[in-house]
Structure formats: C-alpha cells, structure tokens
mmCIF file with all atom_site columns, C-alpha atoms in Angstrom:
data_model
loop_
_atom_site.group_PDB
_atom_site.id
_atom_site.type_symbol
_atom_site.label_atom_id
_atom_site.label_alt_id
_atom_site.label_comp_id
_atom_site.label_asym_id
_atom_site.label_entity_id
_atom_site.label_seq_id
_atom_site.pdbx_PDB_ins_code
_atom_site.Cartn_x
_atom_site.Cartn_y
_atom_site.Cartn_z
_atom_site.occupancy
_atom_site.B_iso_or_equiv
_atom_site.pdbx_formal_charge
_atom_site.auth_seq_id
_atom_site.auth_comp_id
_atom_site.auth_asym_id
_atom_site.auth_atom_id
_atom_site.pdbx_PDB_model_num
ATOM 1   C CA . MET A 1 1   ? -17.530 -12.710 -7.091  1.00 60.00 ? 108 MET A CA 1
ATOM 2   C CA . LEU A 1 2   ? -19.335 -10.745 -4.144  1.00 68.00 ? 109 LEU A CA 1
ATOM 3   C CA . ARG A 1 3   ? -20.548 -7.407  -5.102  1.00 71.00 ? 110 ARG A CA 1
ATOM 4   C CA . TYR A 1 4   ? -21.530 -4.549  -2.544  1.00 70.00 ? 111 TYR A CA 1
ATOM 5   C CA . SER A 1 5   ? -23.801 -1.435  -3.257  1.00 74.00 ? 112 SER A CA 1
ATOM 6   C CA . GLU A 1 6   ? -22.514 1.809   -2.863  1.00 69.00 ? 113 GLU A CA 1
ATOM 7   C CA . GLY A 1 7   ? -23.783 1.928   0.801   1.00 70.00 ? 114 GLY A CA 1
ATOM 8   C CA . GLY A 1 8   ? -22.389 -1.545  1.542   1.00 71.00 ? 115 GLY A CA 1
ATOM 9   C CA . LEU A 1 9   ? -18.869 -0.509  0.248   1.00 65.00 ? 116 LEU A CA 1
ATOM 10  C CA . SER A 1 10  ? -19.181 2.299   2.540   1.00 68.00 ? 117 SER A CA 1
ATOM 11  C CA . ALA A 1 11  ? -19.989 0.575   5.649   1.00 75.00 ? 118 ALA A CA 1
ATOM 12  C CA . ARG A 1 12  ? -17.426 -2.089  5.463   1.00 78.00 ? 119 ARG A CA 1
ATOM 13  C CA . PRO A 1 13  ? -14.528 -0.073  7.121   1.00 78.00 ? 120 PRO A CA 1
ATOM 14  C CA . ALA A 1 14  ? -17.102 -0.015  10.285  1.00 81.00 ? 121 ALA A CA 1
ATOM 15  C CA . LEU A 1 15  ? -17.374 -3.613  9.970   1.00 85.00 ? 122 LEU A CA 1
ATOM 16  C CA . TYR A 1 16  ? -13.737 -4.552  10.050  1.00 85.00 ? 123 TYR A CA 1
ATOM 17  C CA . ALA A 1 17  ? -12.452 -1.673  12.477  1.00 84.00 ? 124 ALA A CA 1
ATOM 18  C CA . PRO A 1 18  ? -12.486 -3.922  15.449  1.00 88.00 ? 125 PRO A CA 1
ATOM 19  C CA . TYR A 1 19  ? -10.042 -6.330  13.698  1.00 89.00 ? 126 TYR A CA 1
ATOM 20  C CA . ASN A 1 20  ? -7.672  -3.683  12.328  1.00 92.00 ? 127 ASN A CA 1
ATOM 21  C CA . ASP A 1 21  ? -5.206  -1.523  13.996  1.00 92.00 ? 128 ASP A CA 1
ATOM 22  C CA . VAL A 1 22  ? -5.359  0.392   10.697  1.00 92.00 ? 129 VAL A CA 1
ATOM 23  C CA . THR A 1 23  ? -7.982  0.115   8.114   1.00 93.00 ? 130 THR A CA 1
ATOM 24  C CA . PHE A 1 24  ? -6.431  0.398   4.775   1.00 94.00 ? 131 PHE A CA 1
ATOM 25  C CA . ILE A 1 25  ? -9.025  1.705   2.159   1.00 94.00 ? 132 ILE A CA 1
ATOM 26  C CA . VAL A 1 26  ? -7.763  1.018   -1.221  1.00 95.00 ? 133 VAL A CA 1
ATOM 27  C CA . GLU A 1 27  ? -9.217  1.320   -4.917  1.00 93.00 ? 134 GLU A CA 1
ATOM 28  C CA . ASP A 1 28  ? -9.021  -2.454  -5.915  1.00 89.00 ? 135 ASP A CA 1
ATOM 29  C CA . VAL A 1 29  ? -12.337 -4.138  -5.243  1.00 85.00 ? 136 VAL A CA 1
ATOM 30  C CA . GLY A 1 30  ? -11.807 -7.775  -5.721  1.00 85.00 ? 137 GLY A CA 1
ATOM 31  C CA . MET A 1 31  ? -8.159  -7.618  -4.939  1.00 88.00 ? 138 MET A CA 1
ATOM 32  C CA . GLU A 1 32  ? -8.325  -7.128  -1.226  1.00 89.00 ? 139 GLU A CA 1
ATOM 33  C CA . GLY A 1 33  ? -6.553  -10.648 -0.882  1.00 89.00 ? 140 GLY A CA 1
ATOM 34  C CA . MET A 1 34  ? -3.496  -9.709  -2.656  1.00 89.00 ? 141 MET A CA 1
ATOM 35  C CA . TYR A 1 35  ? -3.469  -6.331  -0.701  1.00 90.00 ? 142 TYR A CA 1
ATOM 36  C CA . ASN A 1 36  ? -3.969  -8.503  2.829   1.00 90.00 ? 143 ASN A CA 1
ATOM 37  C CA . GLN A 1 37  ? -0.942  -10.441 1.698   1.00 88.00 ? 144 GLN A CA 1
ATOM 38  C CA . ILE A 1 38  ? 1.152   -7.407  1.088   1.00 86.00 ? 145 ILE A CA 1
ATOM 39  C CA . MET A 1 39  ? 0.294   -5.703  4.123   1.00 88.00 ? 146 MET A CA 1
ATOM 40  C CA . ASP A 1 40  ? 0.979   -8.940  6.265   1.00 88.00 ? 147 ASP A CA 1
ATOM 41  C CA . ARG A 1 41  ? 4.562   -8.975  4.408   1.00 82.00 ? 148 ARG A CA 1
ATOM 42  C CA . LEU A 1 42  ? 5.110   -5.160  5.159   1.00 83.00 ? 149 LEU A CA 1
ATOM 43  C CA . PHE A 1 43  ? 3.839   -5.161  8.779   1.00 87.00 ? 150 PHE A CA 1
ATOM 44  C CA . GLY A 1 44  ? 3.966   -8.310  10.077  1.00 85.00 ? 151 GLY A CA 1
ATOM 45  C CA . GLU A 1 45  ? 3.578   -8.521  13.618  1.00 86.00 ? 152 GLU A CA 1
ATOM 46  C CA . LYS A 1 46  ? 3.930   -4.548  13.954  1.00 88.00 ? 153 LYS A CA 1
ATOM 47  C CA . LEU A 1 47  ? 0.252   -3.839  13.147  1.00 89.00 ? 154 LEU A CA 1
ATOM 48  C CA . ARG A 1 48  ? -2.832  -6.144  13.177  1.00 91.00 ? 155 ARG A CA 1
ATOM 49  C CA . ILE A 1 49  ? -4.503  -5.638  9.675   1.00 91.00 ? 156 ILE A CA 1
ATOM 50  C CA . ARG A 1 50  ? -7.013  -8.451  9.023   1.00 90.00 ? 157 ARG A CA 1
ATOM 51  C CA . GLN A 1 51  ? -8.923  -6.838  6.033   1.00 92.00 ? 158 GLN A CA 1
ATOM 52  C CA . VAL A 1 52  ? -7.822  -4.090  3.563   1.00 93.00 ? 159 VAL A CA 1
ATOM 53  C CA . LEU A 1 53  ? -10.730 -2.875  1.874   1.00 92.00 ? 160 LEU A CA 1
ATOM 54  C CA . GLY A 1 54  ? -11.459 -1.571  -1.592  1.00 90.00 ? 161 GLY A CA 1
ATOM 55  C CA . VAL A 1 55  ? -14.044 0.847   -2.568  1.00 88.00 ? 162 VAL A CA 1
ATOM 56  C CA . GLY A 1 56  ? -14.095 0.732   -6.295  1.00 85.00 ? 163 GLY A CA 1
ATOM 57  C CA . GLY A 1 57  ? -11.434 3.388   -7.537  1.00 90.00 ? 164 GLY A CA 1
ATOM 58  C CA . LYS A 1 58  ? -9.424  6.372   -7.056  1.00 94.00 ? 165 LYS A CA 1
ATOM 59  C CA . GLN A 1 59  ? -12.299 8.933   -7.308  1.00 93.00 ? 166 GLN A CA 1
ATOM 60  C CA . GLN A 1 60  ? -14.391 6.775   -4.744  1.00 92.00 ? 167 GLN A CA 1
ATOM 61  C CA . VAL A 1 61  ? -11.282 6.559   -2.232  1.00 94.00 ? 168 VAL A CA 1
ATOM 62  C CA . ILE A 1 62  ? -10.935 10.354  -2.386  1.00 96.00 ? 169 ILE A CA 1
ATOM 63  C CA . ALA A 1 63  ? -14.757 11.002  -1.805  1.00 94.00 ? 170 ALA A CA 1
ATOM 64  C CA . ARG A 1 64  ? -14.624 8.569   0.880   1.00 92.00 ? 171 ARG A CA 1
ATOM 65  C CA . PHE A 1 65  ? -11.607 10.279  2.591   1.00 95.00 ? 172 PHE A CA 1
ATOM 66  C CA . ARG A 1 66  ? -13.378 13.663  2.266   1.00 95.00 ? 173 ARG A CA 1
ATOM 67  C CA . LEU A 1 67  ? -16.400 12.617  4.080   1.00 92.00 ? 174 LEU A CA 1
ATOM 68  C CA . ARG A 1 68  ? -14.518 10.960  6.744   1.00 92.00 ? 175 ARG A CA 1
ATOM 69  C CA . GLU A 1 69  ? -12.281 13.816  7.267   1.00 94.00 ? 176 GLU A CA 1
ATOM 70  C CA . LYS A 1 70  ? -15.153 16.417  7.075   1.00 94.00 ? 177 LYS A CA 1
ATOM 71  C CA . ALA A 1 71  ? -16.809 13.952  9.900   1.00 91.00 ? 178 ALA A CA 1
ATOM 72  C CA . GLY A 1 72  ? -13.661 13.928  12.016  1.00 90.00 ? 179 GLY A CA 1
ATOM 73  C CA . LYS A 1 73  ? -13.656 9.978   11.694  1.00 87.00 ? 180 LYS A CA 1
ATOM 74  C CA . LEU A 1 74  ? -10.099 9.049   10.304  1.00 86.00 ? 181 LEU A CA 1
ATOM 75  C CA . SER A 1 75  ? -8.781  8.063   13.294  1.00 82.00 ? 182 SER A CA 1
ATOM 76  C CA . ASN A 1 76  ? -7.900  4.157   12.380  1.00 88.00 ? 183 ASN A CA 1
ATOM 77  C CA . GLU A 1 77  ? -7.877  4.780   8.667   1.00 93.00 ? 184 GLU A CA 1
ATOM 78  C CA . PHE A 1 78  ? -5.452  4.915   5.971   1.00 94.00 ? 185 PHE A CA 1
ATOM 79  C CA . TYR A 1 79  ? -6.167  5.911   2.376   1.00 96.00 ? 186 TYR A CA 1
ATOM 80  C CA . MET A 1 80  ? -3.857  4.624   -0.411  1.00 95.00 ? 187 MET A CA 1
ATOM 81  C CA . VAL A 1 81  ? -4.036  5.047   -4.038  1.00 95.00 ? 188 VAL A CA 1
ATOM 82  C CA . ASP A 1 82  ? -2.297  4.111   -7.165  1.00 92.00 ? 189 ASP A CA 1
ATOM 83  C CA . GLY A 1 83  ? 0.438   6.541   -8.570  1.00 90.00 ? 190 GLY A CA 1
ATOM 84  C CA . ASP A 1 84  ? -0.914  6.045   -12.217 1.00 88.00 ? 191 ASP A CA 1
ATOM 85  C CA . PHE A 1 85  ? -0.036  9.140   -14.073 1.00 85.00 ? 192 PHE A CA 1
ATOM 86  C CA . ASP A 1 86  ? -1.259  11.753  -11.648 1.00 84.00 ? 193 ASP A CA 1
ATOM 87  C CA . GLU A 1 87  ? 1.781   13.350  -11.221 1.00 78.00 ? 194 GLU A CA 1
ATOM 88  C CA . LEU A 1 88  ? 2.538   13.808  -15.052 1.00 77.00 ? 195 LEU A CA 1
ATOM 89  C CA . LEU A 1 89  ? -1.240  15.064  -15.510 1.00 84.00 ? 196 LEU A CA 1
ATOM 90  C CA . ALA A 1 90  ? -1.023  17.272  -12.418 1.00 85.00 ? 197 ALA A CA 1
ATOM 91  C CA . ARG A 1 91  ? -3.901  15.715  -10.899 1.00 88.00 ? 198 ARG A CA 1
ATOM 92  C CA . SER A 1 92  ? -4.213  16.709  -7.478  1.00 90.00 ? 199 SER A CA 1
ATOM 93  C CA . ILE A 1 93  ? -4.862  14.488  -4.096  1.00 92.00 ? 200 ILE A CA 1
ATOM 94  C CA . PRO A 1 94  ? -5.695  15.027  -0.609  1.00 94.00 ? 201 PRO A CA 1
ATOM 95  C CA . LYS A 1 95  ? -2.800  16.550  1.195   1.00 94.00 ? 202 LYS A CA 1
ATOM 96  C CA . HIS A 1 96  ? -2.904  14.701  4.480   1.00 94.00 ? 203 HIS A CA 1
ATOM 97  C CA . ARG A 1 97  ? -0.695  12.483  6.686   1.00 93.00 ? 204 ARG A CA 1
ATOM 98  C CA . ARG A 1 98  ? -3.682  9.530   6.342   1.00 94.00 ? 205 ARG A CA 1
ATOM 99  C CA . PHE A 1 99  ? -3.747  9.845   2.667   1.00 96.00 ? 206 PHE A CA 1
ATOM 100 C CA . HIS A 1 100 ? -1.074  8.350   0.529   1.00 93.00 ? 207 HIS A CA 1
ATOM 101 C CA . ARG A 1 101 ? -0.365  8.185   -3.172  1.00 92.00 ? 208 ARG A CA 1
ATOM 102 C CA . LEU A 1 102 ? 2.069   5.334   -4.298  1.00 89.00 ? 209 LEU A CA 1
ATOM 103 C CA . SER A 1 103 ? 4.960   6.629   -6.289  1.00 83.00 ? 210 SER A CA 1
ATOM 104 C CA . ARG A 1 104 ? 4.744   3.811   -8.603  1.00 79.00 ? 211 ARG A CA 1
ATOM 105 C CA . TYR A 1 105 ? 1.948   3.590   -11.148 1.00 84.00 ? 212 TYR A CA 1
ATOM 106 C CA . ASP A 1 106 ? 0.098   0.557   -9.342  1.00 85.00 ? 213 ASP A CA 1
ATOM 107 C CA . ILE A 1 107 ? 0.611   -1.812  -6.139  1.00 83.00 ? 214 ILE A CA 1
ATOM 108 C CA . GLU A 1 108 ? 1.518   -4.618  -8.285  1.00 78.00 ? 215 GLU A CA 1
ATOM 109 C CA . SER A 1 109 ? 4.916   -2.774  -8.914  1.00 72.00 ? 216 SER A CA 1
ATOM 110 C CA . TYR A 1 110 ? 5.825   -3.442  -5.633  1.00 70.00 ? 217 TYR A CA 1
ATOM 111 C CA . LEU A 1 111 ? 5.418   -7.256  -5.791  1.00 72.00 ? 218 LEU A CA 1
ATOM 112 C CA . ILE A 1 112 ? 9.219   -7.881  -5.660  1.00 71.00 ? 219 ILE A CA 1
ATOM 113 C CA . GLU A 1 113 ? 11.004  -10.567 -3.723  1.00 74.00 ? 220 GLU A CA 1
ATOM 114 C CA . GLU A 1 114 ? 13.997  -9.002  -2.230  1.00 79.00 ? 221 GLU A CA 1
ATOM 115 C CA . PHE A 1 115 ? 16.188  -12.265 -2.398  1.00 82.00 ? 222 PHE A CA 1
ATOM 116 C CA . ALA A 1 116 ? 15.191  -12.835 -5.998  1.00 80.00 ? 223 ALA A CA 1
ATOM 117 C CA . ILE A 1 117 ? 16.670  -9.486  -7.072  1.00 80.00 ? 224 ILE A CA 1
ATOM 118 C CA . TYR A 1 118 ? 20.053  -10.433 -5.530  1.00 84.00 ? 225 TYR A CA 1
ATOM 119 C CA . THR A 1 119 ? 20.040  -13.727 -6.890  1.00 85.00 ? 226 THR A CA 1
ATOM 120 C CA . LEU A 1 120 ? 19.393  -12.351 -10.587 1.00 83.00 ? 227 LEU A CA 1
ATOM 121 C CA . ALA A 1 121 ? 21.817  -9.546  -9.861  1.00 84.00 ? 228 ALA A CA 1
ATOM 122 C CA . GLU A 1 122 ? 24.433  -12.235 -9.216  1.00 86.00 ? 229 GLU A CA 1
ATOM 123 C CA . GLU A 1 123 ? 23.722  -14.498 -11.942 1.00 87.00 ? 230 GLU A CA 1
ATOM 124 C CA . ASN A 1 124 ? 23.981  -11.653 -14.308 1.00 85.00 ? 231 ASN A CA 1
ATOM 125 C CA . ASN A 1 125 ? 27.291  -10.420 -12.867 1.00 85.00 ? 232 ASN A CA 1
ATOM 126 C CA . PRO A 1 126 ? 28.799  -13.333 -10.916 1.00 87.00 ? 233 PRO A CA 1
ATOM 127 C CA . ARG A 1 127 ? 31.829  -10.927 -10.234 1.00 89.00 ? 234 ARG A CA 1
ATOM 128 C CA . LEU A 1 128 ? 29.924  -9.861  -7.087  1.00 89.00 ? 235 LEU A CA 1
ATOM 129 C CA . ARG A 1 129 ? 28.131  -11.678 -4.627  1.00 90.00 ? 236 ARG A CA 1
ATOM 130 C CA . ILE A 1 130 ? 24.841  -11.483 -2.792  1.00 89.00 ? 237 ILE A CA 1
ATOM 131 C CA . PRO A 1 131 ? 26.095  -9.520  0.199   1.00 91.00 ? 238 PRO A CA 1
ATOM 132 C CA . GLU A 1 132 ? 27.714  -7.086  -2.060  1.00 90.00 ? 239 GLU A CA 1
ATOM 133 C CA . TYR A 1 133 ? 24.541  -6.804  -4.182  1.00 86.00 ? 240 TYR A CA 1
ATOM 134 C CA . LYS A 1 134 ? 22.642  -6.099  -0.813  1.00 86.00 ? 241 LYS A CA 1
ATOM 135 C CA . LYS A 1 135 ? 24.996  -3.026  0.023   1.00 87.00 ? 242 LYS A CA 1
ATOM 136 C CA . LEU A 1 136 ? 24.406  -1.696  -3.390  1.00 85.00 ? 243 LEU A CA 1
ATOM 137 C CA . ILE A 1 137 ? 20.654  -2.013  -4.168  1.00 78.00 ? 244 ILE A CA 1
ATOM 138 C CA . ARG A 1 138 ? 19.469  -0.933  -0.690  1.00 76.00 ? 245 ARG A CA 1
ATOM 139 C CA . PHE A 1 139 ? 16.176  -2.654  -1.155  1.00 76.00 ? 246 PHE A CA 1
ATOM 140 C CA . HIS A 1 140 ? 14.708  -1.632  2.119   1.00 72.00 ? 247 HIS A CA 1
ATOM 141 C CA . ALA A 1 141 ? 15.518  2.085   1.632   1.00 70.00 ? 248 ALA A CA 1
ATOM 142 C CA . TRP A 1 142 ? 12.973  2.019   -1.316  1.00 63.00 ? 249 TRP A CA 1
ATOM 143 C CA . TYR A 1 143 ? 10.651  -0.778  -0.439  1.00 63.00 ? 250 TYR A CA 1
ATOM 144 C CA . GLY A 1 144 ? 9.782   0.795   2.904   1.00 67.00 ? 251 GLY A CA 1
ATOM 145 C CA . GLU A 1 145 ? 7.906   3.736   1.709   1.00 65.00 ? 252 GLU A CA 1
ATOM 146 C CA . VAL A 1 146 ? 4.422   2.661   2.472   1.00 64.00 ? 253 VAL A CA 1
ATOM 147 C CA . VAL A 1 147 ? 5.412   0.957   6.024   1.00 68.00 ? 254 VAL A CA 1
ATOM 148 C CA . ASP A 1 148 ? 7.093   4.417   6.880   1.00 72.00 ? 255 ASP A CA 1
ATOM 149 C CA . ALA A 1 149 ? 3.852   6.356   5.934   1.00 68.00 ? 256 ALA A CA 1
ATOM 150 C CA . VAL A 1 150 ? 1.847   4.175   8.124   1.00 67.00 ? 257 VAL A CA 1
ATOM 151 C CA . CYS A 1 151 ? 4.128   3.623   11.286  1.00 70.00 ? 258 CYS A CA 1
ATOM 152 C CA . ARG A 1 152 ? 4.441   7.213   11.692  1.00 71.00 ? 259 ARG A CA 1
ATOM 153 C CA . LEU A 1 153 ? 0.646   7.459   12.220  1.00 64.00 ? 260 LEU A CA 1
ATOM 154 C CA . VAL A 1 154 ? 0.350   4.333   14.837  1.00 58.00 ? 261 VAL A CA 1
#
C-alpha cells in the first residue's frame, strides 16, 4: 500500500478538488475505495465524487478541519468521522455544517443492501410480502443521513 507523509496526506485534497463537487475527508487511509463505492451508491449522478480522502484517524480529521476552517477554505470539503463511542464518552467534535459524525459506530455499519433486508424479513415472516416490509422498515428514512447532510451544502 502506498504511504503518504503527513504533508502528502494534507495536500491530497487540493490535488483531487477539480475532480470532486465535494471532497470527502474521512479517517480511514487505505479504505478510500470502499468509501468511493459508498458515495457512488449514495449520490449517483447528483454529485461528482471521484475520490474520498482518508487522513489517518479522527484526530487528524478534526485537526485538518480546524486548520481549513481557520483559513476559510472549506468551500468544497465535507468532513466525516465514525460515531465510535463519542457520545457515550462525551467527546466533543466540531459543530459545523461541513463536519459530520456518523450516528453509528463506523461506516461499515451502513453497508446494507435494501432488497436483502426485505427478503430476509419476508423469509423469516412470510405472512407479509416485500411491499409491506418496505412500508414498515422505511429504509430510506434512516439510510439517508449522510446524503441529506451533504446535499444541504451543495
């Protein structure tokens, strides 16, 4: 795996800015491919997101956010960190419309296929059919958390 110096990690957003409508800055270096797929699925043609950028951890995301905020350079950047146990441990994060803490422990908790949920529900309780489970589960009501937060910015 390609490794970047601290300076290299901090310069990557500028390199990719022309290719992204919104540049996502996340914790996980080396997992950008997974994030790219998630963003493709979430935003499709709504937003052009060619590369999500990992910077190495929650503290690094927060530090980069604070530097960019102080410099007034947040115009096309969106910062996202995992929920972890921050709320339980009363850890604070920046309060800003361009900074988002997931309500779940980690991004992997969102890797759910909508149709799979309905199929499993129907298999476990065939009394109801998939259309009825769609109404009961309301998948998009809770799945759209990140989509809503970012689309309000663009």
